[in-house]
Amino acid sequence: MPQIPSDHAAIDRRLVDALFDIVPDDWKAFRLSIRPPEAEDGPLRLAVVNPDVAGADAVPDAPLRAAADELAAFLAREGRAWEVLSYSGHLGADDEWHLKIVVPLPD
């Protein structure tokens, strides 16, 4: 199994910290999707939703956008192609957050 480079792990940490800053306290789950820009020089397309509540979303703020931009730039430098990046979490019965991150790993 490929190892996650420490600089990639640090970006993931900043992104997750920024995500938890905007997720409402009463949410028990969330999903962040990051998609490439529609136009070449456009911004990344971010969406933060509560998969348990139809229509519930959170507005990505500047720190979350900056962390997503940093991750996209890192993946580009590494030559890792992607179509959608995903960060999901749910609050478990143990009252702890459980995360699933879908980002291409190095070969």
PDB file of N, CA and C in Angstrom:
ATOM      1  N   MET A   1       0.849  -1.182   0.000  1.00  0.00           N
ATOM      2  CA  MET A   1       0.000   0.000   0.000  1.00  0.00           C
ATOM      3  C   MET A   1       0.892   1.241   0.000  1.00  0.00           C
ATOM      4  N   PRO A   2       0.597   2.201  -0.885  1.00  0.00           N
ATOM      5  CA  PRO A   2       1.418   3.418  -0.945  1.00  0.00           C
ATOM      6  C   PRO A   2       1.321   4.229   0.356  1.00  0.00           C
ATOM      7  N   GLN A   3       2.405   4.867   0.681  1.00  0.00           N
ATOM      8  CA  GLN A   3       2.439   5.739   1.854  1.00  0.00           C
ATOM      9  C   GLN A   3       2.015   7.150   1.447  1.00  0.00           C
ATOM     10  N   ILE A   4       1.289   7.809   2.331  1.00  0.00           N
ATOM     11  CA  ILE A   4       0.899   9.197   2.080  1.00  0.00           C
ATOM     12  C   ILE A   4       2.083  10.082   2.462  1.00  0.00           C
ATOM     13  N   PRO A   5       2.594  10.857   1.513  1.00  0.00           N
ATOM     14  CA  PRO A   5       3.707  11.758   1.836  1.00  0.00           C
ATOM     15  C   PRO A   5       3.300  12.729   2.955  1.00  0.00           C
ATOM     16  N   SER A   6       4.248  13.084   3.789  1.00  0.00           N
ATOM     17  CA  SER A   6       3.937  13.946   4.946  1.00  0.00           C
ATOM     18  C   SER A   6       3.396  15.302   4.510  1.00  0.00           C
ATOM     19  N   ASP A   7       3.864  15.843   3.382  1.00  0.00           N
ATOM     20  CA  ASP A   7       3.338  17.136   2.945  1.00  0.00           C
ATOM     21  C   ASP A   7       1.890  17.003   2.485  1.00  0.00           C
ATOM     22  N   HIS A   8       1.519  15.863   1.897  1.00  0.00           N
ATOM     23  CA  HIS A   8       0.122  15.620   1.530  1.00  0.00           C
ATOM     24  C   HIS A   8      -0.723  15.466   2.793  1.00  0.00           C
ATOM     25  N   ALA A   9      -0.232  14.725   3.758  1.00  0.00           N
ATOM     26  CA  ALA A   9      -0.966  14.528   5.019  1.00  0.00           C
ATOM     27  C   ALA A   9      -1.200  15.864   5.726  1.00  0.00           C
ATOM     28  N   ALA A  10      -0.227  16.757   5.673  1.00  0.00           N
ATOM     29  CA  ALA A  10      -0.376  18.071   6.311  1.00  0.00           C
ATOM     30  C   ALA A  10      -1.475  18.891   5.627  1.00  0.00           C
ATOM     31  N   ILE A  11      -1.557  18.798   4.305  1.00  0.00           N
ATOM     32  CA  ILE A  11      -2.616  19.506   3.579  1.00  0.00           C
ATOM     33  C   ILE A  11      -3.971  18.906   3.948  1.00  0.00           C
ATOM     34  N   ASP A  12      -4.057  17.573   3.977  1.00  0.00           N
ATOM     35  CA  ASP A  12      -5.308  16.918   4.385  1.00  0.00           C
ATOM     36  C   ASP A  12      -5.737  17.402   5.764  1.00  0.00           C
ATOM     37  N   ARG A  13      -4.808  17.520   6.674  1.00  0.00           N
ATOM     38  CA  ARG A  13      -5.120  17.962   8.038  1.00  0.00           C
ATOM     39  C   ARG A  13      -5.687  19.384   8.028  1.00  0.00           C
ATOM     40  N   ARG A  14      -5.054  20.292   7.275  1.00  0.00           N
ATOM     41  CA  ARG A  14      -5.550  21.669   7.191  1.00  0.00           C
ATOM     42  C   ARG A  14      -6.948  21.697   6.577  1.00  0.00           C
ATOM     43  N   LEU A  15      -7.164  20.875   5.560  1.00  0.00           N
ATOM     44  CA  LEU A  15      -8.457  20.836   4.902  1.00  0.00           C
ATOM     45  C   LEU A  15      -9.535  20.313   5.863  1.00  0.00           C
ATOM     46  N   VAL A  16      -9.241  19.238   6.573  1.00  0.00           N
ATOM     47  CA  VAL A  16     -10.212  18.677   7.518  1.00  0.00           C
ATOM     48  C   VAL A  16     -10.482  19.663   8.653  1.00  0.00           C
ATOM     49  N   ASP A  17      -9.454  20.312   9.168  1.00  0.00           N
ATOM     50  CA  ASP A  17      -9.661  21.321  10.230  1.00  0.00           C
ATOM     51  C   ASP A  17     -10.566  22.445   9.734  1.00  0.00           C
ATOM     52  N   ALA A  18     -10.316  22.933   8.505  1.00  0.00           N
ATOM     53  CA  ALA A  18     -11.149  24.001   7.945  1.00  0.00           C
ATOM     54  C   ALA A  18     -12.578  23.513   7.728  1.00  0.00           C
ATOM     55  N   LEU A  19     -12.726  22.268   7.335  1.00  0.00           N
ATOM     56  CA  LEU A  19     -14.052  21.687   7.123  1.00  0.00           C
ATOM     57  C   LEU A  19     -14.835  21.633   8.427  1.00  0.00           C
ATOM     58  N   PHE A  20     -14.201  21.179   9.499  1.00  0.00           N
ATOM     59  CA  PHE A  20     -14.887  21.112  10.790  1.00  0.00           C
ATOM     60  C   PHE A  20     -15.249  22.502  11.322  1.00  0.00           C
ATOM     61  N   ASP A  21     -14.539  23.529  10.880  1.00  0.00           N
ATOM     62  CA  ASP A  21     -14.877  24.895  11.296  1.00  0.00           C
ATOM     63  C   ASP A  21     -16.202  25.365  10.705  1.00  0.00           C
ATOM     64  N   ILE A  22     -16.614  24.796   9.555  1.00  0.00           N
ATOM     65  CA  ILE A  22     -17.853  25.273   8.930  1.00  0.00           C
ATOM     66  C   ILE A  22     -19.022  24.296   9.069  1.00  0.00           C
ATOM     67  N   VAL A  23     -18.746  23.056   9.450  1.00  0.00           N
ATOM     68  CA  VAL A  23     -19.830  22.075   9.600  1.00  0.00           C
ATOM     69  C   VAL A  23     -20.637  22.447  10.849  1.00  0.00           C
ATOM     70  N   PRO A  24     -21.946  22.628  10.709  1.00  0.00           N
ATOM     71  CA  PRO A  24     -22.771  22.981  11.873  1.00  0.00           C
ATOM     72  C   PRO A  24     -22.683  21.922  12.985  1.00  0.00           C
ATOM     73  N   ASP A  25     -22.754  22.388  14.224  1.00  0.00           N
ATOM     74  CA  ASP A  25     -22.604  21.507  15.387  1.00  0.00           C
ATOM     75  C   ASP A  25     -23.652  20.401  15.452  1.00  0.00           C
ATOM     76  N   ASP A  26     -24.830  20.638  14.869  1.00  0.00           N
ATOM     77  CA  ASP A  26     -25.885  19.627  14.967  1.00  0.00           C
ATOM     78  C   ASP A  26     -25.821  18.570  13.853  1.00  0.00           C
ATOM     79  N   TRP A  27     -24.879  18.693  12.921  1.00  0.00           N
ATOM     80  CA  TRP A  27     -24.748  17.686  11.875  1.00  0.00           C
ATOM     81  C   TRP A  27     -24.106  16.427  12.442  1.00  0.00           C
ATOM     82  N   LYS A  28     -24.589  15.284  11.997  1.00  0.00           N
ATOM     83  CA  LYS A  28     -24.034  13.986  12.397  1.00  0.00           C
ATOM     84  C   LYS A  28     -23.234  13.363  11.252  1.00  0.00           C
ATOM     85  N   ALA A  29     -23.251  14.012  10.092  1.00  0.00           N
ATOM     86  CA  ALA A  29     -22.512  13.539   8.924  1.00  0.00           C
ATOM     87  C   ALA A  29     -22.282  14.707   7.974  1.00  0.00           C
ATOM     88  N   PHE A  30     -21.265  14.569   7.135  1.00  0.00           N
ATOM     89  CA  PHE A  30     -21.003  15.575   6.102  1.00  0.00           C
ATOM     90  C   PHE A  30     -20.287  14.915   4.935  1.00  0.00           C
ATOM     91  N   ARG A  31     -20.333  15.596   3.803  1.00  0.00           N
ATOM     92  CA  ARG A  31     -19.556  15.179   2.636  1.00  0.00           C
ATOM     93  C   ARG A  31     -19.090  16.442   1.917  1.00  0.00           C
ATOM     94  N   LEU A  32     -17.805  16.516   1.705  1.00  0.00           N
ATOM     95  CA  LEU A  32     -17.204  17.582   0.902  1.00  0.00           C
ATOM     96  C   LEU A  32     -16.782  16.968  -0.418  1.00  0.00           C
ATOM     97  N   SER A  33     -17.212  17.562  -1.506  1.00  0.00           N
ATOM     98  CA  SER A  33     -16.703  17.152  -2.818  1.00  0.00           C
ATOM     99  C   SER A  33     -15.969  18.345  -3.424  1.00  0.00           C
ATOM    100  N   ILE A  34     -14.852  18.028  -4.035  1.00  0.00           N
ATOM    101  CA  ILE A  34     -14.024  19.034  -4.705  1.00  0.00           C
ATOM    102  C   ILE A  34     -13.906  18.598  -6.158  1.00  0.00           C
ATOM    103  N   ARG A  35     -14.334  19.481  -7.045  1.00  0.00           N
ATOM    104  CA  ARG A  35     -14.278  19.187  -8.481  1.00  0.00           C
ATOM    105  C   ARG A  35     -13.407  20.246  -9.161  1.00  0.00           C
ATOM    106  N   PRO A  36     -12.796  19.872 -10.274  1.00  0.00           N
ATOM    107  CA  PRO A  36     -11.986  20.846 -11.011  1.00  0.00           C
ATOM    108  C   PRO A  36     -12.837  22.036 -11.465  1.00  0.00           C
ATOM    109  N   PRO A  37     -12.183  23.132 -11.796  1.00  0.00           N
ATOM    110  CA  PRO A  37     -12.910  24.308 -12.289  1.00  0.00           C
ATOM    111  C   PRO A  37     -13.635  23.998 -13.598  1.00  0.00           C
ATOM    112  N   GLU A  38     -14.732  24.707 -13.829  1.00  0.00           N
ATOM    113  CA  GLU A  38     -15.440  24.569 -15.109  1.00  0.00           C
ATOM    114  C   GLU A  38     -14.641  25.222 -16.232  1.00  0.00           C
ATOM    115  N   ALA A  39     -14.035  26.360 -15.934  1.00  0.00           N
ATOM    116  CA  ALA A  39     -13.190  27.052 -16.906  1.00  0.00           C
ATOM    117  C   ALA A  39     -11.734  26.902 -16.454  1.00  0.00           C
ATOM    118  N   GLU A  40     -10.821  26.966 -17.397  1.00  0.00           N
ATOM    119  CA  GLU A  40      -9.409  26.729 -17.100  1.00  0.00           C
ATOM    120  C   GLU A  40      -8.883  27.600 -15.958  1.00  0.00           C
ATOM    121  N   ASP A  41      -9.289  28.849 -15.915  1.00  0.00           N
ATOM    122  CA  ASP A  41      -8.780  29.755 -14.877  1.00  0.00           C
ATOM    123  C   ASP A  41      -9.810  29.994 -13.759  1.00  0.00           C
ATOM    124  N   GLY A  42     -10.852  29.179 -13.705  1.00  0.00           N
ATOM    125  CA  GLY A  42     -11.900  29.340 -12.700  1.00  0.00           C
ATOM    126  C   GLY A  42     -11.530  28.692 -11.374  1.00  0.00           C
ATOM    127  N   PRO A  43     -12.372  28.905 -10.377  1.00  0.00           N
ATOM    128  CA  PRO A  43     -12.119  28.320  -9.061  1.00  0.00           C
ATOM    129  C   PRO A  43     -12.538  26.847  -9.017  1.00  0.00           C
ATOM    130  N   LEU A  44     -11.955  26.120  -8.079  1.00  0.00           N
ATOM    131  CA  LEU A  44     -12.409  24.760  -7.818  1.00  0.00           C
ATOM    132  C   LEU A  44     -13.876  24.821  -7.410  1.00  0.00           C
ATOM    133  N   ARG A  45     -14.612  23.766  -7.680  1.00  0.00           N
ATOM    134  CA  ARG A  45     -16.023  23.696  -7.296  1.00  0.00           C
ATOM    135  C   ARG A  45     -16.137  22.851  -6.027  1.00  0.00           C
ATOM    136  N   LEU A  46     -16.496  23.495  -4.927  1.00  0.00           N
ATOM    137  CA  LEU A  46     -16.624  22.828  -3.639  1.00  0.00           C
ATOM    138  C   LEU A  46     -18.084  22.763  -3.237  1.00  0.00           C
ATOM    139  N   ALA A  47     -18.470  21.634  -2.651  1.00  0.00           N
ATOM    140  CA  ALA A  47     -19.816  21.483  -2.104  1.00  0.00           C
ATOM    141  C   ALA A  47     -19.695  20.735  -0.784  1.00  0.00           C
ATOM    142  N   VAL A  48     -20.337  21.288   0.249  1.00  0.00           N
ATOM    143  CA  VAL A  48     -20.380  20.649   1.564  1.00  0.00           C
ATOM    144  C   VAL A  48     -21.841  20.394   1.878  1.00  0.00           C
ATOM    145  N   VAL A  49     -22.198  19.120   2.019  1.00  0.00           N
ATOM    146  CA  VAL A  49     -23.592  18.753   2.263  1.00  0.00           C
ATOM    147  C   VAL A  49     -23.690  17.820   3.460  1.00  0.00           C
ATOM    148  N   ASN A  50     -24.894  17.793   4.006  1.00  0.00           N
ATOM    149  CA  ASN A  50     -25.239  16.811   5.027  1.00  0.00           C
ATOM    150  C   ASN A  50     -26.011  15.712   4.301  1.00  0.00           C
ATOM    151  N   PRO A  51     -25.426  14.518   4.153  1.00  0.00           N
ATOM    152  CA  PRO A  51     -26.105  13.470   3.396  1.00  0.00           C
ATOM    153  C   PRO A  51     -27.351  12.923   4.082  1.00  0.00           C
ATOM    154  N   ASP A  52     -27.538  13.268   5.346  1.00  0.00           N
ATOM    155  CA  ASP A  52     -28.701  12.783   6.100  1.00  0.00           C
ATOM    156  C   ASP A  52     -29.909  13.709   6.004  1.00  0.00           C
ATOM    157  N   VAL A  53     -29.696  14.943   5.524  1.00  0.00           N
ATOM    158  CA  VAL A  53     -30.774  15.936   5.502  1.00  0.00           C
ATOM    159  C   VAL A  53     -30.818  16.572   4.111  1.00  0.00           C
ATOM    160  N   ALA A  54     -31.891  16.311   3.390  1.00  0.00           N
ATOM    161  CA  ALA A  54     -32.025  16.863   2.040  1.00  0.00           C
ATOM    162  C   ALA A  54     -31.966  18.390   2.079  1.00  0.00           C
ATOM    163  N   GLY A  55     -31.132  18.959   1.223  1.00  0.00           N
ATOM    164  CA  GLY A  55     -31.034  20.405   1.113  1.00  0.00           C
ATOM    165  C   GLY A  55     -30.141  21.078   2.140  1.00  0.00           C
ATOM    166  N   ALA A  56     -29.564  20.306   3.070  1.00  0.00           N
ATOM    167  CA  ALA A  56     -28.682  20.907   4.083  1.00  0.00           C
ATOM    168  C   ALA A  56     -27.276  21.018   3.506  1.00  0.00           C
ATOM    169  N   ASP A  57     -26.774  22.237   3.478  1.00  0.00           N
ATOM    170  CA  ASP A  57     -25.416  22.430   3.012  1.00  0.00           C
ATOM    171  C   ASP A  57     -24.740  23.509   3.840  1.00  0.00           C
ATOM    172  N   ALA A  58     -23.429  23.573   3.719  1.00  0.00           N
ATOM    173  CA  ALA A  58     -22.632  24.589   4.396  1.00  0.00           C
ATOM    174  C   ALA A  58     -21.846  25.332   3.326  1.00  0.00           C
ATOM    175  N   VAL A  59     -21.603  26.593   3.554  1.00  0.00           N
ATOM    176  CA  VAL A  59     -20.905  27.427   2.575  1.00  0.00           C
ATOM    177  C   VAL A  59     -19.397  27.323   2.809  1.00  0.00           C
ATOM    178  N   PRO A  60     -18.645  26.857   1.792  1.00  0.00           N
ATOM    179  CA  PRO A  60     -17.190  26.813   1.931  1.00  0.00           C
ATOM    180  C   PRO A  60     -16.630  28.214   2.150  1.00  0.00           C
ATOM    181  N   ASP A  61     -15.788  28.355   3.161  1.00  0.00           N
ATOM    182  CA  ASP A  61     -15.204  29.664   3.458  1.00  0.00           C
ATOM    183  C   ASP A  61     -13.789  29.757   2.883  1.00  0.00           C
ATOM    184  N   ALA A  62     -13.147  30.906   3.100  1.00  0.00           N
ATOM    185  CA  ALA A  62     -11.821  31.153   2.524  1.00  0.00           C
ATOM    186  C   ALA A  62     -10.779  30.129   2.983  1.00  0.00           C
ATOM    187  N   PRO A  63     -10.700  29.766   4.284  1.00  0.00           N
ATOM    188  CA  PRO A  63      -9.701  28.768   4.677  1.00  0.00           C
ATOM    189  C   PRO A  63      -9.918  27.399   4.021  1.00  0.00           C
ATOM    190  N   LEU A  64     -11.172  26.985   3.872  1.00  0.00           N
ATOM    191  CA  LEU A  64     -11.445  25.708   3.218  1.00  0.00           C
ATOM    192  C   LEU A  64     -11.063  25.780   1.743  1.00  0.00           C
ATOM    193  N   ARG A  65     -11.408  26.885   1.093  1.00  0.00           N
ATOM    194  CA  ARG A  65     -11.038  27.047  -0.321  1.00  0.00           C
ATOM    195  C   ARG A  65      -9.520  27.076  -0.491  1.00  0.00           C
ATOM    196  N   ALA A  66      -8.824  27.738   0.422  1.00  0.00           N
ATOM    197  CA  ALA A  66      -7.359  27.800   0.337  1.00  0.00           C
ATOM    198  C   ALA A  66      -6.745  26.414   0.497  1.00  0.00           C
ATOM    199  N   ALA A  67      -7.266  25.613   1.422  1.00  0.00           N
ATOM    200  CA  ALA A  67      -6.746  24.259   1.618  1.00  0.00           C
ATOM    201  C   ALA A  67      -7.043  23.389   0.396  1.00  0.00           C
ATOM    202  N   ALA A  68      -8.223  23.539  -0.195  1.00  0.00           N
ATOM    203  CA  ALA A  68      -8.567  22.781  -1.401  1.00  0.00           C
ATOM    204  C   ALA A  68      -7.663  23.194  -2.559  1.00  0.00           C
ATOM    205  N   ASP A  69      -7.412  24.488  -2.713  1.00  0.00           N
ATOM    206  CA  ASP A  69      -6.507  24.968  -3.761  1.00  0.00           C
ATOM    207  C   ASP A  69      -5.096  24.405  -3.557  1.00  0.00           C
ATOM    208  N   GLU A  70      -4.655  24.376  -2.297  1.00  0.00           N
ATOM    209  CA  GLU A  70      -3.330  23.846  -1.975  1.00  0.00           C
ATOM    210  C   GLU A  70      -3.257  22.357  -2.344  1.00  0.00           C
ATOM    211  N   LEU A  71      -4.311  21.610  -2.040  1.00  0.00           N
ATOM    212  CA  LEU A  71      -4.337  20.187  -2.373  1.00  0.00           C
ATOM    213  C   LEU A  71      -4.319  19.987  -3.885  1.00  0.00           C
ATOM    214  N   ALA A  72      -5.121  20.735  -4.620  1.00  0.00           N
ATOM    215  CA  ALA A  72      -5.150  20.609  -6.082  1.00  0.00           C
ATOM    216  C   ALA A  72      -3.785  20.925  -6.682  1.00  0.00           C
ATOM    217  N   ALA A  73      -3.128  21.959  -6.174  1.00  0.00           N
ATOM    218  CA  ALA A  73      -1.799  22.319  -6.671  1.00  0.00           C
ATOM    219  C   ALA A  73      -0.786  21.220  -6.354  1.00  0.00           C
ATOM    220  N   PHE A  74      -0.874  20.652  -5.165  1.00  0.00           N
ATOM    221  CA  PHE A  74       0.021  19.559  -4.782  1.00  0.00           C
ATOM    222  C   PHE A  74      -0.173  18.357  -5.714  1.00  0.00           C
ATOM    223  N   LEU A  75      -1.428  17.972  -5.947  1.00  0.00           N
ATOM    224  CA  LEU A  75      -1.700  16.830  -6.819  1.00  0.00           C
ATOM    225  C   LEU A  75      -1.208  17.099  -8.241  1.00  0.00           C
ATOM    226  N   ALA A  76      -1.343  18.330  -8.712  1.00  0.00           N
ATOM    227  CA  ALA A  76      -0.845  18.683 -10.049  1.00  0.00           C
ATOM    228  C   ALA A  76       0.679  18.539 -10.109  1.00  0.00           C
ATOM    229  N   ARG A  77       1.372  19.035  -9.075  1.00  0.00           N
ATOM    230  CA  ARG A  77       2.840  18.902  -9.039  1.00  0.00           C
ATOM    231  C   ARG A  77       3.265  17.441  -9.038  1.00  0.00           C
ATOM    232  N   GLU A  78       2.479  16.612  -8.365  1.00  0.00           N
ATOM    233  CA  GLU A  78       2.779  15.176  -8.259  1.00  0.00           C
ATOM    234  C   GLU A  78       2.353  14.402  -9.505  1.00  0.00           C
ATOM    235  N   GLY A  79       1.635  15.057 -10.409  1.00  0.00           N
ATOM    236  CA  GLY A  79       1.162  14.392 -11.614  1.00  0.00           C
ATOM    237  C   GLY A  79       0.027  13.410 -11.368  1.00  0.00           C
ATOM    238  N   ARG A  80      -0.739  13.634 -10.305  1.00  0.00           N
ATOM    239  CA  ARG A  80      -1.855  12.746  -9.971  1.00  0.00           C
ATOM    240  C   ARG A  80      -3.152  13.324 -10.543  1.00  0.00           C
ATOM    241  N   ALA A  81      -3.723  12.624 -11.501  1.00  0.00           N
ATOM    242  CA  ALA A  81      -4.974  13.063 -12.125  1.00  0.00           C
ATOM    243  C   ALA A  81      -6.149  12.755 -11.194  1.00  0.00           C
ATOM    244  N   TRP A  82      -7.176  13.599 -11.266  1.00  0.00           N
ATOM    245  CA  TRP A  82      -8.375  13.377 -10.447  1.00  0.00           C
ATOM    246  C   TRP A  82      -9.556  14.059 -11.098  1.00  0.00           C
ATOM    247  N   GLU A  83     -10.736  13.511 -10.804  1.00  0.00           N
ATOM    248  CA  GLU A  83     -11.981  14.111 -11.284  1.00  0.00           C
ATOM    249  C   GLU A  83     -12.804  14.665 -10.129  1.00  0.00           C
ATOM    250  N   VAL A  84     -12.811  13.939  -9.015  1.00  0.00           N
ATOM    251  CA  VAL A  84     -13.526  14.371  -7.815  1.00  0.00           C
ATOM    252  C   VAL A  84     -12.716  13.925  -6.609  1.00  0.00           C
ATOM    253  N   LEU A  85     -12.525  14.837  -5.678  1.00  0.00           N
ATOM    254  CA  LEU A  85     -11.925  14.515  -4.387  1.00  0.00           C
ATOM    255  C   LEU A  85     -13.050  14.532  -3.361  1.00  0.00           C
ATOM    256  N   SER A  86     -12.997  13.633  -2.397  1.00  0.00           N
ATOM    257  CA  SER A  86     -14.109  13.515  -1.460  1.00  0.00           C
ATOM    258  C   SER A  86     -13.602  13.345  -0.036  1.00  0.00           C
ATOM    259  N   TYR A  87     -14.189  14.101   0.868  1.00  0.00           N
ATOM    260  CA  TYR A  87     -13.934  13.995   2.307  1.00  0.00           C
ATOM    261  C   TYR A  87     -15.282  13.815   2.975  1.00  0.00           C
ATOM    262  N   SER A  88     -15.498  12.648   3.581  1.00  0.00           N
ATOM    263  CA  SER A  88     -16.781  12.347   4.219  1.00  0.00           C
ATOM    264  C   SER A  88     -16.531  12.012   5.680  1.00  0.00           C
ATOM    265  N   GLY A  89     -17.537  12.283   6.499  1.00  0.00           N
ATOM    266  CA  GLY A  89     -17.435  11.935   7.906  1.00  0.00           C
ATOM    267  C   GLY A  89     -18.796  11.648   8.490  1.00  0.00           C
ATOM    268  N   HIS A  90     -18.782  10.804   9.515  1.00  0.00           N
ATOM    269  CA  HIS A  90     -20.015  10.565  10.267  1.00  0.00           C
ATOM    270  C   HIS A  90     -19.657  10.406  11.736  1.00  0.00           C
ATOM    271  N   LEU A  91     -20.579  10.830  12.568  1.00  0.00           N
ATOM    272  CA  LEU A  91     -20.410  10.723  14.010  1.00  0.00           C
ATOM    273  C   LEU A  91     -20.859   9.336  14.417  1.00  0.00           C
ATOM    274  N   GLY A  92     -19.934   8.541  14.949  1.00  0.00           N
ATOM    275  CA  GLY A  92     -20.227   7.161  15.298  1.00  0.00           C
ATOM    276  C   GLY A  92     -20.913   7.034  16.653  1.00  0.00           C
ATOM    277  N   ALA A  93     -21.326   5.805  16.947  1.00  0.00           N
ATOM    278  CA  ALA A  93     -21.956   5.494  18.239  1.00  0.00           C
ATOM    279  C   ALA A  93     -21.003   5.784  19.398  1.00  0.00           C
ATOM    280  N   ASP A  94     -19.699   5.789  19.105  1.00  0.00           N
ATOM    281  CA  ASP A  94     -18.692   6.093  20.121  1.00  0.00           C
ATOM    282  C   ASP A  94     -18.516   7.596  20.334  1.00  0.00           C
ATOM    283  N   ASP A  95     -19.359   8.404  19.654  1.00  0.00           N
ATOM    284  CA  ASP A  95     -19.318   9.865  19.737  1.00  0.00           C
ATOM    285  C   ASP A  95     -18.013  10.447  19.176  1.00  0.00           C
ATOM    286  N   GLU A  96     -17.382   9.701  18.286  1.00  0.00           N
ATOM    287  CA  GLU A  96     -16.171  10.142  17.606  1.00  0.00           C
ATOM    288  C   GLU A  96     -16.473  10.265  16.113  1.00  0.00           C
ATOM    289  N   TRP A  97     -15.801  11.214  15.463  1.00  0.00           N
ATOM    290  CA  TRP A  97     -15.951  11.369  14.025  1.00  0.00           C
ATOM    291  C   TRP A  97     -15.105  10.316  13.314  1.00  0.00           C
ATOM    292  N   HIS A  98     -15.679   9.703  12.288  1.00  0.00           N
ATOM    293  CA  HIS A  98     -14.998   8.723  11.449  1.00  0.00           C
ATOM    294  C   HIS A  98     -14.948   9.303  10.044  1.00  0.00           C
ATOM    295  N   LEU A  99     -13.727   9.376   9.490  1.00  0.00           N
ATOM    296  CA  LEU A  99     -13.523  10.038   8.209  1.00  0.00           C
ATOM    297  C   LEU A  99     -13.176   9.049   7.105  1.00  0.00           C
ATOM    298  N   LYS A 100     -13.590   9.395   5.904  1.00  0.00           N
ATOM    299  CA  LYS A 100     -13.200   8.665   4.704  1.00  0.00           C
ATOM    300  C   LYS A 100     -12.735   9.713   3.707  1.00  0.00           C
ATOM    301  N   ILE A 101     -11.517   9.558   3.246  1.00  0.00           N
ATOM    302  CA  ILE A 101     -10.918  10.498   2.300  1.00  0.00           C
ATOM    303  C   ILE A 101     -10.636   9.758   1.002  1.00  0.00           C
ATOM    304  N   VAL A 102     -11.150  10.302  -0.093  1.00  0.00           N
ATOM    305  CA  VAL A 102     -10.906   9.695  -1.407  1.00  0.00           C
ATOM    306  C   VAL A 102     -10.088  10.701  -2.229  1.00  0.00           C
ATOM    307  N   VAL A 103      -8.782  10.429  -2.297  1.00  0.00           N
ATOM    308  CA  VAL A 103      -7.821  11.253  -3.025  1.00  0.00           C
ATOM    309  C   VAL A 103      -6.833  10.289  -3.651  1.00  0.00           C
ATOM    310  N   PRO A 104      -6.414  10.509  -4.896  1.00  0.00           N
ATOM    311  CA  PRO A 104      -5.457   9.575  -5.511  1.00  0.00           C
ATOM    312  C   PRO A 104      -4.130   9.546  -4.756  1.00  0.00           C
ATOM    313  N   LEU A 105      -3.651   8.328  -4.515  1.00  0.00           N
ATOM    314  CA  LEU A 105      -2.379   8.131  -3.829  1.00  0.00           C
ATOM    315  C   LEU A 105      -1.255   8.003  -4.850  1.00  0.00           C
ATOM    316  N   PRO A 106      -0.018   8.201  -4.409  1.00  0.00           N
ATOM    317  CA  PRO A 106       1.090   8.017  -5.347  1.00  0.00           C
ATOM    318  C   PRO A 106       1.195   6.546  -5.741  1.00  0.00           C
ATOM    319  N   ASP A 107       1.786   6.310  -6.911  1.00  0.00           N
ATOM    320  CA  ASP A 107       1.986   4.921  -7.382  1.00  0.00           C
ATOM    321  C   ASP A 107       2.989   4.195  -6.527  1.00  0.00           C
TER     322      ASP A 107
END
